[in-house]
Amino acid sequence: MPNLTHDRLAENPAPAIRAYLGGSFDPVHKGHLQMAMYVYQHLLPITKQQQRALHVSLLPNARSPFKNESTNPKHRLAMLKLATLNTPLQIDELELWQAPPVYTIDSVRTLRQRYPHDSLIFIMGMDSARSLDKWKDGLKLTDYVDLWVFNRGGFSDSDDHLFNITTHLADKKPTMQTLANLQTQLHAQLPIEMQNKTTDSPAELVALPTPTPTQTQADSGVLKNPHQGRIYIDPRPISAISSTQIRKQLQNLGNQPNIMPSAEAQITSIPSINDIIGNTESNPFAKWLNPAIYQYIIAHQLYSAAQFR
């Protein structure tokens, strides 16, 4: 006798859960992967219980509207592929090949149209969330997706600090009370218009859709899940790593005075891959970058004066 329940599930699978971490990934570093993996690991038990597919993707942009230049997309994509090897993370090229500037609001509208019934989550740091009122239609993001906001220590890639990860709060174990207090403080940093959309539970972001009888495919620009449009502030601190500062540090090393030709000087002046792997205490690149990413940067002379000659 056929399994009618199984057949119905196969014909009408539960809506998937899709989470996206956007950024320039210039270069992709361990802080990016830490955020994406936190979300994946937290959502995986929920998706198994609900028998739903889970997709957590990195969403590289063509070029940030707030930045004048960025590394060639083919290099950033190659580094992302190296970084996500042997991980459950995926890469979505939706924005990568578009002519800049590409705005997040346009991307989330496209994703909502592409996946009208799925739970959609956009991952970002608090440094971005607190400035959403300055983005193009940033306050309307929650019309299309939920937000999962991480505490990045109050820093962003535009800060002129070289972060000391060894002393960052991410290396400590804050108490539950500390995290609760921090969550309250972070809530107050959101734009006022978005503070009433927060939730204490990430599970609320992925509640199963309950569409009304009048909803149709034509409604794809409207949220299908009444629980969507919420914001979860994750108080767990993550490594406050700055792609901007990684680039600057690599440029500083590559620009050290040397009588050799520029390309050769770049390769010899930056620590070797063996030094990176074996000397994690004195060389911060081991804490910031996957060794394969570091090797790629050296091999292609990225983030150095030689790159522009």
PDB file of C-alpha atoms in Angstrom:
ATOM      1  CA  MET A   1       0.000   0.000   0.000  1.00  0.00           C
ATOM      2  CA  PRO A   2       1.509   3.410  -0.940  1.00  0.00           C
ATOM      3  CA  ASN A   3       2.649   5.791   1.764  1.00  0.00           C
ATOM      4  CA  LEU A   4       0.210   8.636   1.160  1.00  0.00           C
ATOM      5  CA  THR A   5       1.752  10.857   3.834  1.00  0.00           C
ATOM      6  CA  HIS A   6       5.206  10.514   2.305  1.00  0.00           C
ATOM      7  CA  ASP A   7       3.804  11.129  -1.182  1.00  0.00           C
ATOM      8  CA  ARG A   8       2.079  14.304  -0.042  1.00  0.00           C
ATOM      9  CA  LEU A   9       5.290  15.570   1.560  1.00  0.00           C
ATOM     10  CA  ALA A  10       7.203  14.842  -1.636  1.00  0.00           C
ATOM     11  CA  GLU A  11       4.648  16.711  -3.745  1.00  0.00           C
ATOM     12  CA  ASN A  12       4.286  19.617  -1.318  1.00  0.00           C
ATOM     13  CA  PRO A  13       7.520  19.966   0.618  1.00  0.00           C
ATOM     14  CA  ALA A  14       7.584  22.362   3.518  1.00  0.00           C
ATOM     15  CA  PRO A  15       8.923  25.811   2.601  1.00  0.00           C
ATOM     16  CA  ALA A  16      12.684  25.993   2.871  1.00  0.00           C
ATOM     17  CA  ILE A  17      14.650  28.187   5.249  1.00  0.00           C
ATOM     18  CA  ARG A  18      17.123  30.429   3.445  1.00  0.00           C
ATOM     19  CA  ALA A  19      19.619  32.701   5.193  1.00  0.00           C
ATOM     20  CA  TYR A  20      21.962  35.114   3.439  1.00  0.00           C
ATOM     21  CA  LEU A  21      25.070  36.934   4.614  1.00  0.00           C
ATOM     22  CA  GLY A  22      25.836  39.786   2.244  1.00  0.00           C
ATOM     23  CA  GLY A  23      29.059  41.705   1.878  1.00  0.00           C
ATOM     24  CA  SER A  24      32.017  42.478  -0.334  1.00  0.00           C
ATOM     25  CA  PHE A  25      34.093  39.626   1.181  1.00  0.00           C
ATOM     26  CA  ASP A  26      37.207  41.528   0.204  1.00  0.00           C
ATOM     27  CA  PRO A  27      38.745  39.294   1.430  1.00  0.00           C
ATOM     28  CA  VAL A  28      36.475  36.712   3.069  1.00  0.00           C
ATOM     29  CA  HIS A  29      37.708  36.111   6.615  1.00  0.00           C
ATOM     30  CA  LYS A  30      36.929  33.934   9.605  1.00  0.00           C
ATOM     31  CA  GLY A  31      34.487  36.458  11.068  1.00  0.00           C
ATOM     32  CA  HIS A  32      32.241  36.084   8.008  1.00  0.00           C
ATOM     33  CA  LEU A  33      32.287  32.314   8.271  1.00  0.00           C
ATOM     34  CA  GLN A  34      31.688  32.441  12.015  1.00  0.00           C
ATOM     35  CA  MET A  35      28.438  34.371  11.571  1.00  0.00           C
ATOM     36  CA  ALA A  36      27.163  32.139   8.781  1.00  0.00           C
ATOM     37  CA  MET A  37      28.022  28.929  10.644  1.00  0.00           C
ATOM     38  CA  TYR A  38      26.388  30.177  13.858  1.00  0.00           C
ATOM     39  CA  VAL A  39      23.133  30.608  11.931  1.00  0.00           C
ATOM     40  CA  TYR A  40      23.451  27.247  10.184  1.00  0.00           C
ATOM     41  CA  GLN A  41      24.181  25.330  13.383  1.00  0.00           C
ATOM     42  CA  HIS A  42      21.316  26.997  15.241  1.00  0.00           C
ATOM     43  CA  LEU A  43      18.758  26.444  12.487  1.00  0.00           C
ATOM     44  CA  LEU A  44      19.742  22.877  11.572  1.00  0.00           C
ATOM     45  CA  PRO A  45      17.868  21.176  14.479  1.00  0.00           C
ATOM     46  CA  ILE A  46      14.779  23.255  13.699  1.00  0.00           C
ATOM     47  CA  THR A  47      14.824  22.325  10.023  1.00  0.00           C
ATOM     48  CA  LYS A  48      15.216  18.642  10.860  1.00  0.00           C
ATOM     49  CA  GLN A  49      12.286  18.778  13.255  1.00  0.00           C
ATOM     50  CA  GLN A  50      10.123  20.594  10.708  1.00  0.00           C
ATOM     51  CA  GLN A  51      11.444  18.518   7.770  1.00  0.00           C
ATOM     52  CA  ARG A  52      12.502  21.608   5.890  1.00  0.00           C
ATOM     53  CA  ALA A  53      15.487  22.263   3.646  1.00  0.00           C
ATOM     54  CA  LEU A  54      18.130  24.653   4.993  1.00  0.00           C
ATOM     55  CA  HIS A  55      20.283  26.900   2.797  1.00  0.00           C
ATOM     56  CA  VAL A  56      22.767  29.345   4.304  1.00  0.00           C
ATOM     57  CA  SER A  57      24.509  31.358   1.607  1.00  0.00           C
ATOM     58  CA  LEU A  58      27.168  34.024   1.284  1.00  0.00           C
ATOM     59  CA  LEU A  59      25.904  36.800  -0.990  1.00  0.00           C
ATOM     60  CA  PRO A  60      28.863  38.728  -2.452  1.00  0.00           C
ATOM     61  CA  ASN A  61      28.017  42.129  -3.859  1.00  0.00           C
ATOM     62  CA  ALA A  62      29.222  43.733  -7.067  1.00  0.00           C
ATOM     63  CA  ARG A  63      30.517  46.711  -5.157  1.00  0.00           C
ATOM     64  CA  SER A  64      29.199  48.325  -2.022  1.00  0.00           C
ATOM     65  CA  PRO A  65      27.452  51.678  -2.603  1.00  0.00           C
ATOM     66  CA  PHE A  66      29.611  52.935   0.286  1.00  0.00           C
ATOM     67  CA  LYS A  67      32.956  51.933  -1.286  1.00  0.00           C
ATOM     68  CA  ASN A  68      34.764  53.425  -4.269  1.00  0.00           C
ATOM     69  CA  GLU A  69      36.477  50.273  -5.425  1.00  0.00           C
ATOM     70  CA  SER A  70      36.701  46.588  -4.700  1.00  0.00           C
ATOM     71  CA  THR A  71      38.726  43.637  -5.874  1.00  0.00           C
ATOM     72  CA  ASN A  72      37.773  41.962  -9.145  1.00  0.00           C
ATOM     73  CA  PRO A  73      34.662  39.811  -8.578  1.00  0.00           C
ATOM     74  CA  LYS A  74      36.365  36.741 -10.048  1.00  0.00           C
ATOM     75  CA  HIS A  75      39.006  36.883  -7.286  1.00  0.00           C
ATOM     76  CA  ARG A  76      36.460  37.425  -4.513  1.00  0.00           C
ATOM     77  CA  LEU A  77      34.367  34.531  -5.831  1.00  0.00           C
ATOM     78  CA  ALA A  78      37.422  32.269  -6.052  1.00  0.00           C
ATOM     79  CA  MET A  79      38.316  33.062  -2.429  1.00  0.00           C
ATOM     80  CA  LEU A  80      34.732  32.380  -1.335  1.00  0.00           C
ATOM     81  CA  LYS A  81      34.822  28.983  -3.017  1.00  0.00           C
ATOM     82  CA  LEU A  82      38.049  28.151  -1.178  1.00  0.00           C
ATOM     83  CA  ALA A  83      36.624  29.374   2.125  1.00  0.00           C
ATOM     84  CA  THR A  84      33.430  27.319   1.859  1.00  0.00           C
ATOM     85  CA  LEU A  85      35.070  24.033   0.847  1.00  0.00           C
ATOM     86  CA  ASN A  86      34.050  21.224   3.203  1.00  0.00           C
ATOM     87  CA  THR A  87      31.370  23.419   4.819  1.00  0.00           C
ATOM     88  CA  PRO A  88      27.576  23.388   4.407  1.00  0.00           C
ATOM     89  CA  LEU A  89      27.682  27.029   3.294  1.00  0.00           C
ATOM     90  CA  GLN A  90      26.663  28.013  -0.236  1.00  0.00           C
ATOM     91  CA  ILE A  91      27.421  30.988  -2.479  1.00  0.00           C
ATOM     92  CA  ASP A  92      24.705  32.991  -4.220  1.00  0.00           C
ATOM     93  CA  GLU A  93      25.951  35.116  -7.149  1.00  0.00           C
ATOM     94  CA  LEU A  94      22.769  37.182  -7.419  1.00  0.00           C
ATOM     95  CA  GLU A  95      24.552  40.521  -6.935  1.00  0.00           C
ATOM     96  CA  LEU A  96      28.082  39.701  -8.000  1.00  0.00           C
ATOM     97  CA  TRP A  97      27.856  40.304 -11.741  1.00  0.00           C
ATOM     98  CA  GLN A  98      25.422  43.213 -11.694  1.00  0.00           C
ATOM     99  CA  ALA A  99      26.566  46.701 -12.586  1.00  0.00           C
ATOM    100  CA  PRO A 100      27.172  48.620  -9.344  1.00  0.00           C
ATOM    101  CA  PRO A 101      25.808  50.098  -7.290  1.00  0.00           C
ATOM    102  CA  VAL A 102      23.526  47.244  -6.247  1.00  0.00           C
ATOM    103  CA  TYR A 103      21.268  47.930  -3.274  1.00  0.00           C
ATOM    104  CA  THR A 104      20.248  45.382  -0.654  1.00  0.00           C
ATOM    105  CA  ILE A 105      16.584  46.349  -0.899  1.00  0.00           C
ATOM    106  CA  ASP A 106      16.554  45.332  -4.564  1.00  0.00           C
ATOM    107  CA  SER A 107      18.209  42.010  -3.751  1.00  0.00           C
ATOM    108  CA  VAL A 108      15.769  41.056  -0.997  1.00  0.00           C
ATOM    109  CA  ARG A 109      12.851  41.914  -3.269  1.00  0.00           C
ATOM    110  CA  THR A 110      14.314  39.605  -5.911  1.00  0.00           C
ATOM    111  CA  LEU A 111      14.828  36.837  -3.356  1.00  0.00           C
ATOM    112  CA  ARG A 112      11.255  37.209  -2.107  1.00  0.00           C
ATOM    113  CA  GLN A 113       9.964  36.958  -5.675  1.00  0.00           C
ATOM    114  CA  ARG A 114      12.183  33.929  -6.289  1.00  0.00           C
ATOM    115  CA  TYR A 115      11.130  32.162  -3.081  1.00  0.00           C
ATOM    116  CA  PRO A 116       7.671  33.535  -2.220  1.00  0.00           C
ATOM    117  CA  HIS A 117       6.796  30.885   0.380  1.00  0.00           C
ATOM    118  CA  ASP A 118      10.178  30.267   2.017  1.00  0.00           C
ATOM    119  CA  SER A 119      11.459  31.735   5.258  1.00  0.00           C
ATOM    120  CA  LEU A 120      14.076  34.319   4.255  1.00  0.00           C
ATOM    121  CA  ILE A 121      16.658  35.668   6.701  1.00  0.00           C
ATOM    122  CA  PHE A 122      19.230  38.351   6.033  1.00  0.00           C
ATOM    123  CA  ILE A 123      22.284  38.209   8.324  1.00  0.00           C
ATOM    124  CA  MET A 124      24.169  41.355   9.272  1.00  0.00           C
ATOM    125  CA  GLY A 125      26.283  42.915  11.980  1.00  0.00           C
ATOM    126  CA  MET A 126      24.937  45.474  14.417  1.00  0.00           C
ATOM    127  CA  ASP A 127      27.232  48.045  12.798  1.00  0.00           C
ATOM    128  CA  SER A 128      25.070  47.710   9.676  1.00  0.00           C
ATOM    129  CA  ALA A 129      21.730  47.345  11.461  1.00  0.00           C
ATOM    130  CA  ARG A 130      22.120  50.559  13.424  1.00  0.00           C
ATOM    131  CA  SER A 131      22.572  52.509  10.190  1.00  0.00           C
ATOM    132  CA  LEU A 132      19.696  50.995   8.200  1.00  0.00           C
ATOM    133  CA  ASP A 133      17.916  54.335   8.184  1.00  0.00           C
ATOM    134  CA  LYS A 134      20.800  55.612   6.016  1.00  0.00           C
ATOM    135  CA  TRP A 135      20.524  52.787   3.459  1.00  0.00           C
ATOM    136  CA  LYS A 136      18.357  53.068   0.376  1.00  0.00           C
ATOM    137  CA  ASP A 137      14.942  51.956   1.707  1.00  0.00           C
ATOM    138  CA  GLY A 138      16.800  50.231   4.527  1.00  0.00           C
ATOM    139  CA  LEU A 139      13.822  50.440   6.871  1.00  0.00           C
ATOM    140  CA  LYS A 140      11.795  48.435   4.338  1.00  0.00           C
ATOM    141  CA  LEU A 141      14.043  45.372   4.421  1.00  0.00           C
ATOM    142  CA  THR A 142      11.715  43.727   6.915  1.00  0.00           C
ATOM    143  CA  ASP A 143       8.877  43.982   4.366  1.00  0.00           C
ATOM    144  CA  TYR A 144      10.612  41.106   2.584  1.00  0.00           C
ATOM    145  CA  VAL A 145      12.951  39.290   4.973  1.00  0.00           C
ATOM    146  CA  ASP A 146      13.701  38.736   8.628  1.00  0.00           C
ATOM    147  CA  LEU A 147      16.958  40.039  10.072  1.00  0.00           C
ATOM    148  CA  TRP A 148      19.455  38.112  12.197  1.00  0.00           C
ATOM    149  CA  VAL A 149      21.760  40.715  13.719  1.00  0.00           C
ATOM    150  CA  PHE A 150      25.105  39.891  15.333  1.00  0.00           C
ATOM    151  CA  ASN A 151      27.088  41.927  17.800  1.00  0.00           C
ATOM    152  CA  ARG A 152      30.327  42.928  16.091  1.00  0.00           C
ATOM    153  CA  GLY A 153      31.687  44.840  19.028  1.00  0.00           C
ATOM    154  CA  GLY A 154      30.481  48.140  17.629  1.00  0.00           C
ATOM    155  CA  PHE A 155      33.050  48.109  14.831  1.00  0.00           C
ATOM    156  CA  SER A 156      32.702  48.087  11.075  1.00  0.00           C
ATOM    157  CA  ASP A 157      34.996  47.604   8.107  1.00  0.00           C
ATOM    158  CA  SER A 158      35.366  51.373   7.855  1.00  0.00           C
ATOM    159  CA  ASP A 159      36.860  51.745  11.328  1.00  0.00           C
ATOM    160  CA  ASP A 160      40.517  52.743  11.568  1.00  0.00           C
ATOM    161  CA  HIS A 161      41.391  50.123  14.149  1.00  0.00           C
ATOM    162  CA  LEU A 162      43.392  46.937  13.884  1.00  0.00           C
ATOM    163  CA  PHE A 163      41.348  44.585  15.997  1.00  0.00           C
ATOM    164  CA  ASN A 164      43.129  42.442  18.564  1.00  0.00           C
ATOM    165  CA  ILE A 165      41.074  39.275  18.382  1.00  0.00           C
ATOM    166  CA  THR A 166      42.952  37.624  21.239  1.00  0.00           C
ATOM    167  CA  THR A 167      41.500  40.115  23.704  1.00  0.00           C
ATOM    168  CA  HIS A 168      38.058  40.453  22.114  1.00  0.00           C
ATOM    169  CA  LEU A 169      35.007  39.401  24.045  1.00  0.00           C
ATOM    170  CA  ALA A 170      34.451  36.586  21.551  1.00  0.00           C
ATOM    171  CA  ASP A 171      37.280  34.669  23.220  1.00  0.00           C
ATOM    172  CA  LYS A 172      35.567  34.853  26.612  1.00  0.00           C
ATOM    173  CA  LYS A 173      32.460  33.123  27.918  1.00  0.00           C
ATOM    174  CA  PRO A 174      29.914  35.743  28.937  1.00  0.00           C
ATOM    175  CA  THR A 175      27.200  34.747  31.404  1.00  0.00           C
ATOM    176  CA  MET A 176      23.542  34.473  30.434  1.00  0.00           C
ATOM    177  CA  GLN A 177      22.812  37.651  32.383  1.00  0.00           C
ATOM    178  CA  THR A 178      25.587  39.472  30.559  1.00  0.00           C
ATOM    179  CA  LEU A 179      24.169  38.366  27.217  1.00  0.00           C
ATOM    180  CA  ALA A 180      20.648  39.427  28.247  1.00  0.00           C
ATOM    181  CA  ASN A 181      21.888  42.866  29.282  1.00  0.00           C
ATOM    182  CA  LEU A 182      23.867  43.166  26.067  1.00  0.00           C
ATOM    183  CA  GLN A 183      20.834  42.224  23.994  1.00  0.00           C
ATOM    184  CA  THR A 184      18.849  45.013  25.664  1.00  0.00           C
ATOM    185  CA  GLN A 185      21.615  47.515  24.938  1.00  0.00           C
ATOM    186  CA  LEU A 186      21.851  46.413  21.311  1.00  0.00           C
ATOM    187  CA  HIS A 187      18.082  46.663  20.892  1.00  0.00           C
ATOM    188  CA  ALA A 188      18.294  50.342  21.772  1.00  0.00           C
ATOM    189  CA  GLN A 189      20.857  50.888  19.002  1.00  0.00           C
ATOM    190  CA  LEU A 190      18.444  49.956  16.221  1.00  0.00           C
ATOM    191  CA  PRO A 191      16.681  52.769  14.364  1.00  0.00           C
ATOM    192  CA  ILE A 192      13.609  53.712  16.374  1.00  0.00           C
ATOM    193  CA  GLU A 193      11.300  52.614  13.556  1.00  0.00           C
ATOM    194  CA  MET A 194      12.595  49.039  13.831  1.00  0.00           C
ATOM    195  CA  GLN A 195      12.753  48.553  17.586  1.00  0.00           C
ATOM    196  CA  ASN A 196       9.192  47.174  17.789  1.00  0.00           C
ATOM    197  CA  LYS A 197      10.084  44.359  15.365  1.00  0.00           C
ATOM    198  CA  THR A 198      12.563  42.528  17.576  1.00  0.00           C
ATOM    199  CA  THR A 199      12.063  39.030  18.944  1.00  0.00           C
ATOM    200  CA  ASP A 200      13.924  37.135  21.650  1.00  0.00           C
ATOM    201  CA  SER A 201      13.751  33.838  19.768  1.00  0.00           C
ATOM    202  CA  PRO A 202      15.340  33.050  16.402  1.00  0.00           C
ATOM    203  CA  ALA A 203      12.773  30.231  16.082  1.00  0.00           C
ATOM    204  CA  GLU A 204      10.151  32.904  15.478  1.00  0.00           C
ATOM    205  CA  LEU A 205      11.975  33.876  12.300  1.00  0.00           C
ATOM    206  CA  VAL A 206      11.332  30.444  10.788  1.00  0.00           C
ATOM    207  CA  ALA A 207       7.791  29.701  11.913  1.00  0.00           C
ATOM    208  CA  LEU A 208       5.960  27.751   9.209  1.00  0.00           C
ATOM    209  CA  PRO A 209       4.004  29.971   6.804  1.00  0.00           C
ATOM    210  CA  THR A 210       0.251  30.212   7.219  1.00  0.00           C
ATOM    211  CA  PRO A 211      -0.964  31.822   3.979  1.00  0.00           C
ATOM    212  CA  THR A 212      -4.527  33.018   3.749  1.00  0.00           C
ATOM    213  CA  PRO A 213      -6.873  31.600   1.073  1.00  0.00           C
ATOM    214  CA  THR A 214      -6.638  34.837  -0.903  1.00  0.00           C
ATOM    215  CA  GLN A 215      -2.863  34.742  -1.269  1.00  0.00           C
ATOM    216  CA  THR A 216      -1.619  33.848  -4.747  1.00  0.00           C
ATOM    217  CA  GLN A 217       1.632  33.798  -6.692  1.00  0.00           C
ATOM    218  CA  ALA A 218       0.902  37.376  -7.710  1.00  0.00           C
ATOM    219  CA  ASP A 219       1.417  38.367  -4.077  1.00  0.00           C
ATOM    220  CA  SER A 220       5.133  37.479  -4.299  1.00  0.00           C
ATOM    221  CA  GLY A 221       6.166  40.951  -3.215  1.00  0.00           C
ATOM    222  CA  VAL A 222       4.227  40.522   0.051  1.00  0.00           C
ATOM    223  CA  LEU A 223       5.389  38.381   2.944  1.00  0.00           C
ATOM    224  CA  LYS A 224       3.650  35.030   3.108  1.00  0.00           C
ATOM    225  CA  ASN A 225       4.545  34.383   6.736  1.00  0.00           C
ATOM    226  CA  PRO A 226       2.937  36.615   9.376  1.00  0.00           C
ATOM    227  CA  HIS A 227       5.944  35.991  11.617  1.00  0.00           C
ATOM    228  CA  GLN A 228       8.371  37.401   9.070  1.00  0.00           C
ATOM    229  CA  GLY A 229       9.551  40.927   9.186  1.00  0.00           C
ATOM    230  CA  ARG A 230      11.054  40.317  12.647  1.00  0.00           C
ATOM    231  CA  ILE A 231      14.548  41.087  13.950  1.00  0.00           C
ATOM    232  CA  TYR A 232      16.538  38.761  16.167  1.00  0.00           C
ATOM    233  CA  ILE A 233      19.546  40.321  17.891  1.00  0.00           C
ATOM    234  CA  ASP A 234      22.086  37.622  18.666  1.00  0.00           C
ATOM    235  CA  PRO A 235      24.064  38.850  21.687  1.00  0.00           C
ATOM    236  CA  ARG A 236      26.875  36.322  21.262  1.00  0.00           C
ATOM    237  CA  PRO A 237      29.934  38.380  20.344  1.00  0.00           C
ATOM    238  CA  ILE A 238      31.794  37.418  17.218  1.00  0.00           C
ATOM    239  CA  SER A 239      35.349  38.167  16.211  1.00  0.00           C
ATOM    240  CA  ALA A 240      35.578  41.844  15.309  1.00  0.00           C
ATOM    241  CA  ILE A 241      37.648  41.426  12.168  1.00  0.00           C
ATOM    242  CA  SER A 242      37.810  44.121   9.521  1.00  0.00           C
ATOM    243  CA  SER A 243      38.371  43.316   5.847  1.00  0.00           C
ATOM    244  CA  THR A 244      39.553  46.888   5.419  1.00  0.00           C
ATOM    245  CA  GLN A 245      42.245  46.454   8.037  1.00  0.00           C
ATOM    246  CA  ILE A 246      43.325  43.099   6.609  1.00  0.00           C
ATOM    247  CA  ARG A 247      43.845  44.807   3.249  1.00  0.00           C
ATOM    248  CA  LYS A 248      45.729  47.685   4.837  1.00  0.00           C
ATOM    249  CA  GLN A 249      47.961  45.327   6.783  1.00  0.00           C
ATOM    250  CA  LEU A 250      48.761  43.344   3.649  1.00  0.00           C
ATOM    251  CA  GLN A 251      49.473  46.556   1.765  1.00  0.00           C
ATOM    252  CA  ASN A 252      51.772  47.776   4.523  1.00  0.00           C
ATOM    253  CA  LEU A 253      53.763  44.557   4.404  1.00  0.00           C
ATOM    254  CA  GLY A 254      53.835  44.543   0.624  1.00  0.00           C
ATOM    255  CA  ASN A 255      54.989  48.156   0.453  1.00  0.00           C
ATOM    256  CA  GLN A 256      58.046  47.750   2.655  1.00  0.00           C
ATOM    257  CA  PRO A 257      61.191  49.184   0.944  1.00  0.00           C
ATOM    258  CA  ASN A 258      62.858  46.575  -1.220  1.00  0.00           C
ATOM    259  CA  ILE A 259      65.227  46.829  -4.156  1.00  0.00           C
ATOM    260  CA  MET A 260      63.599  43.885  -5.943  1.00  0.00           C
ATOM    261  CA  PRO A 261      60.904  44.377  -8.613  1.00  0.00           C
ATOM    262  CA  SER A 262      57.530  45.161  -7.106  1.00  0.00           C
ATOM    263  CA  ALA A 263      55.856  41.802  -7.775  1.00  0.00           C
ATOM    264  CA  GLU A 264      58.780  39.834  -6.371  1.00  0.00           C
ATOM    265  CA  ALA A 265      59.046  42.175  -3.393  1.00  0.00           C
ATOM    266  CA  GLN A 266      55.348  41.636  -2.639  1.00  0.00           C
ATOM    267  CA  ILE A 267      55.718  37.881  -2.456  1.00  0.00           C
ATOM    268  CA  THR A 268      58.922  37.861  -0.410  1.00  0.00           C
ATOM    269  CA  SER A 269      58.014  40.589   2.074  1.00  0.00           C
ATOM    270  CA  ILE A 270      54.743  38.997   3.237  1.00  0.00           C
ATOM    271  CA  PRO A 271      55.089  35.998   5.582  1.00  0.00           C
ATOM    272  CA  SER A 272      55.035  32.616   3.868  1.00  0.00           C
ATOM    273  CA  ILE A 273      52.150  30.200   4.177  1.00  0.00           C
ATOM    274  CA  ASN A 274      54.273  27.928   6.381  1.00  0.00           C
ATOM    275  CA  ASP A 275      54.969  30.823   8.738  1.00  0.00           C
ATOM    276  CA  ILE A 276      51.251  31.562   8.881  1.00  0.00           C
ATOM    277  CA  ILE A 277      50.328  28.001   9.785  1.00  0.00           C
ATOM    278  CA  GLY A 278      53.115  27.480  12.308  1.00  0.00           C
ATOM    279  CA  ASN A 279      53.298  30.866  14.010  1.00  0.00           C
ATOM    280  CA  THR A 280      49.785  31.824  15.029  1.00  0.00           C
ATOM    281  CA  GLU A 281      50.793  33.790  18.107  1.00  0.00           C
ATOM    282  CA  SER A 282      52.923  36.457  16.433  1.00  0.00           C
ATOM    283  CA  ASN A 283      51.183  36.634  13.061  1.00  0.00           C
ATOM    284  CA  PRO A 284      47.554  37.817  13.117  1.00  0.00           C
ATOM    285  CA  PHE A 285      46.828  36.595   9.588  1.00  0.00           C
ATOM    286  CA  ALA A 286      46.542  33.052  10.948  1.00  0.00           C
ATOM    287  CA  LYS A 287      43.621  34.197  13.105  1.00  0.00           C
ATOM    288  CA  TRP A 288      41.978  36.184  10.334  1.00  0.00           C
ATOM    289  CA  LEU A 289      42.331  34.132   7.171  1.00  0.00           C
ATOM    290  CA  ASN A 290      41.960  30.555   6.029  1.00  0.00           C
ATOM    291  CA  PRO A 291      45.472  29.456   4.884  1.00  0.00           C
ATOM    292  CA  ALA A 292      44.103  28.721   1.408  1.00  0.00           C
ATOM    293  CA  ILE A 293      42.797  32.298   1.185  1.00  0.00           C
ATOM    294  CA  TYR A 294      46.141  33.684   2.317  1.00  0.00           C
ATOM    295  CA  GLN A 295      47.938  31.573  -0.296  1.00  0.00           C
ATOM    296  CA  TYR A 296      45.545  32.826  -2.991  1.00  0.00           C
ATOM    297  CA  ILE A 297      46.172  36.450  -2.003  1.00  0.00           C
ATOM    298  CA  ILE A 298      49.935  35.996  -2.291  1.00  0.00           C
ATOM    299  CA  ALA A 299      49.749  34.049  -5.553  1.00  0.00           C
ATOM    300  CA  HIS A 300      47.599  36.738  -7.214  1.00  0.00           C
ATOM    301  CA  GLN A 301      49.356  39.716  -5.570  1.00  0.00           C
ATOM    302  CA  LEU A 302      46.123  41.109  -4.159  1.00  0.00           C
ATOM    303  CA  TYR A 303      45.942  44.115  -1.822  1.00  0.00           C
ATOM    304  CA  SER A 304      49.376  45.444  -2.687  1.00  0.00           C
ATOM    305  CA  ALA A 305      50.815  48.370  -4.590  1.00  0.00           C
ATOM    306  CA  ALA A 306      52.015  45.853  -7.162  1.00  0.00           C
ATOM    307  CA  GLN A 307      48.382  45.076  -7.923  1.00  0.00           C
ATOM    308  CA  PHE A 308      47.873  48.540  -9.429  1.00  0.00           C
ATOM    309  CA  ARG A 309      51.123  48.883 -11.420  1.00  0.00           C
TER     310      ARG A 309
END
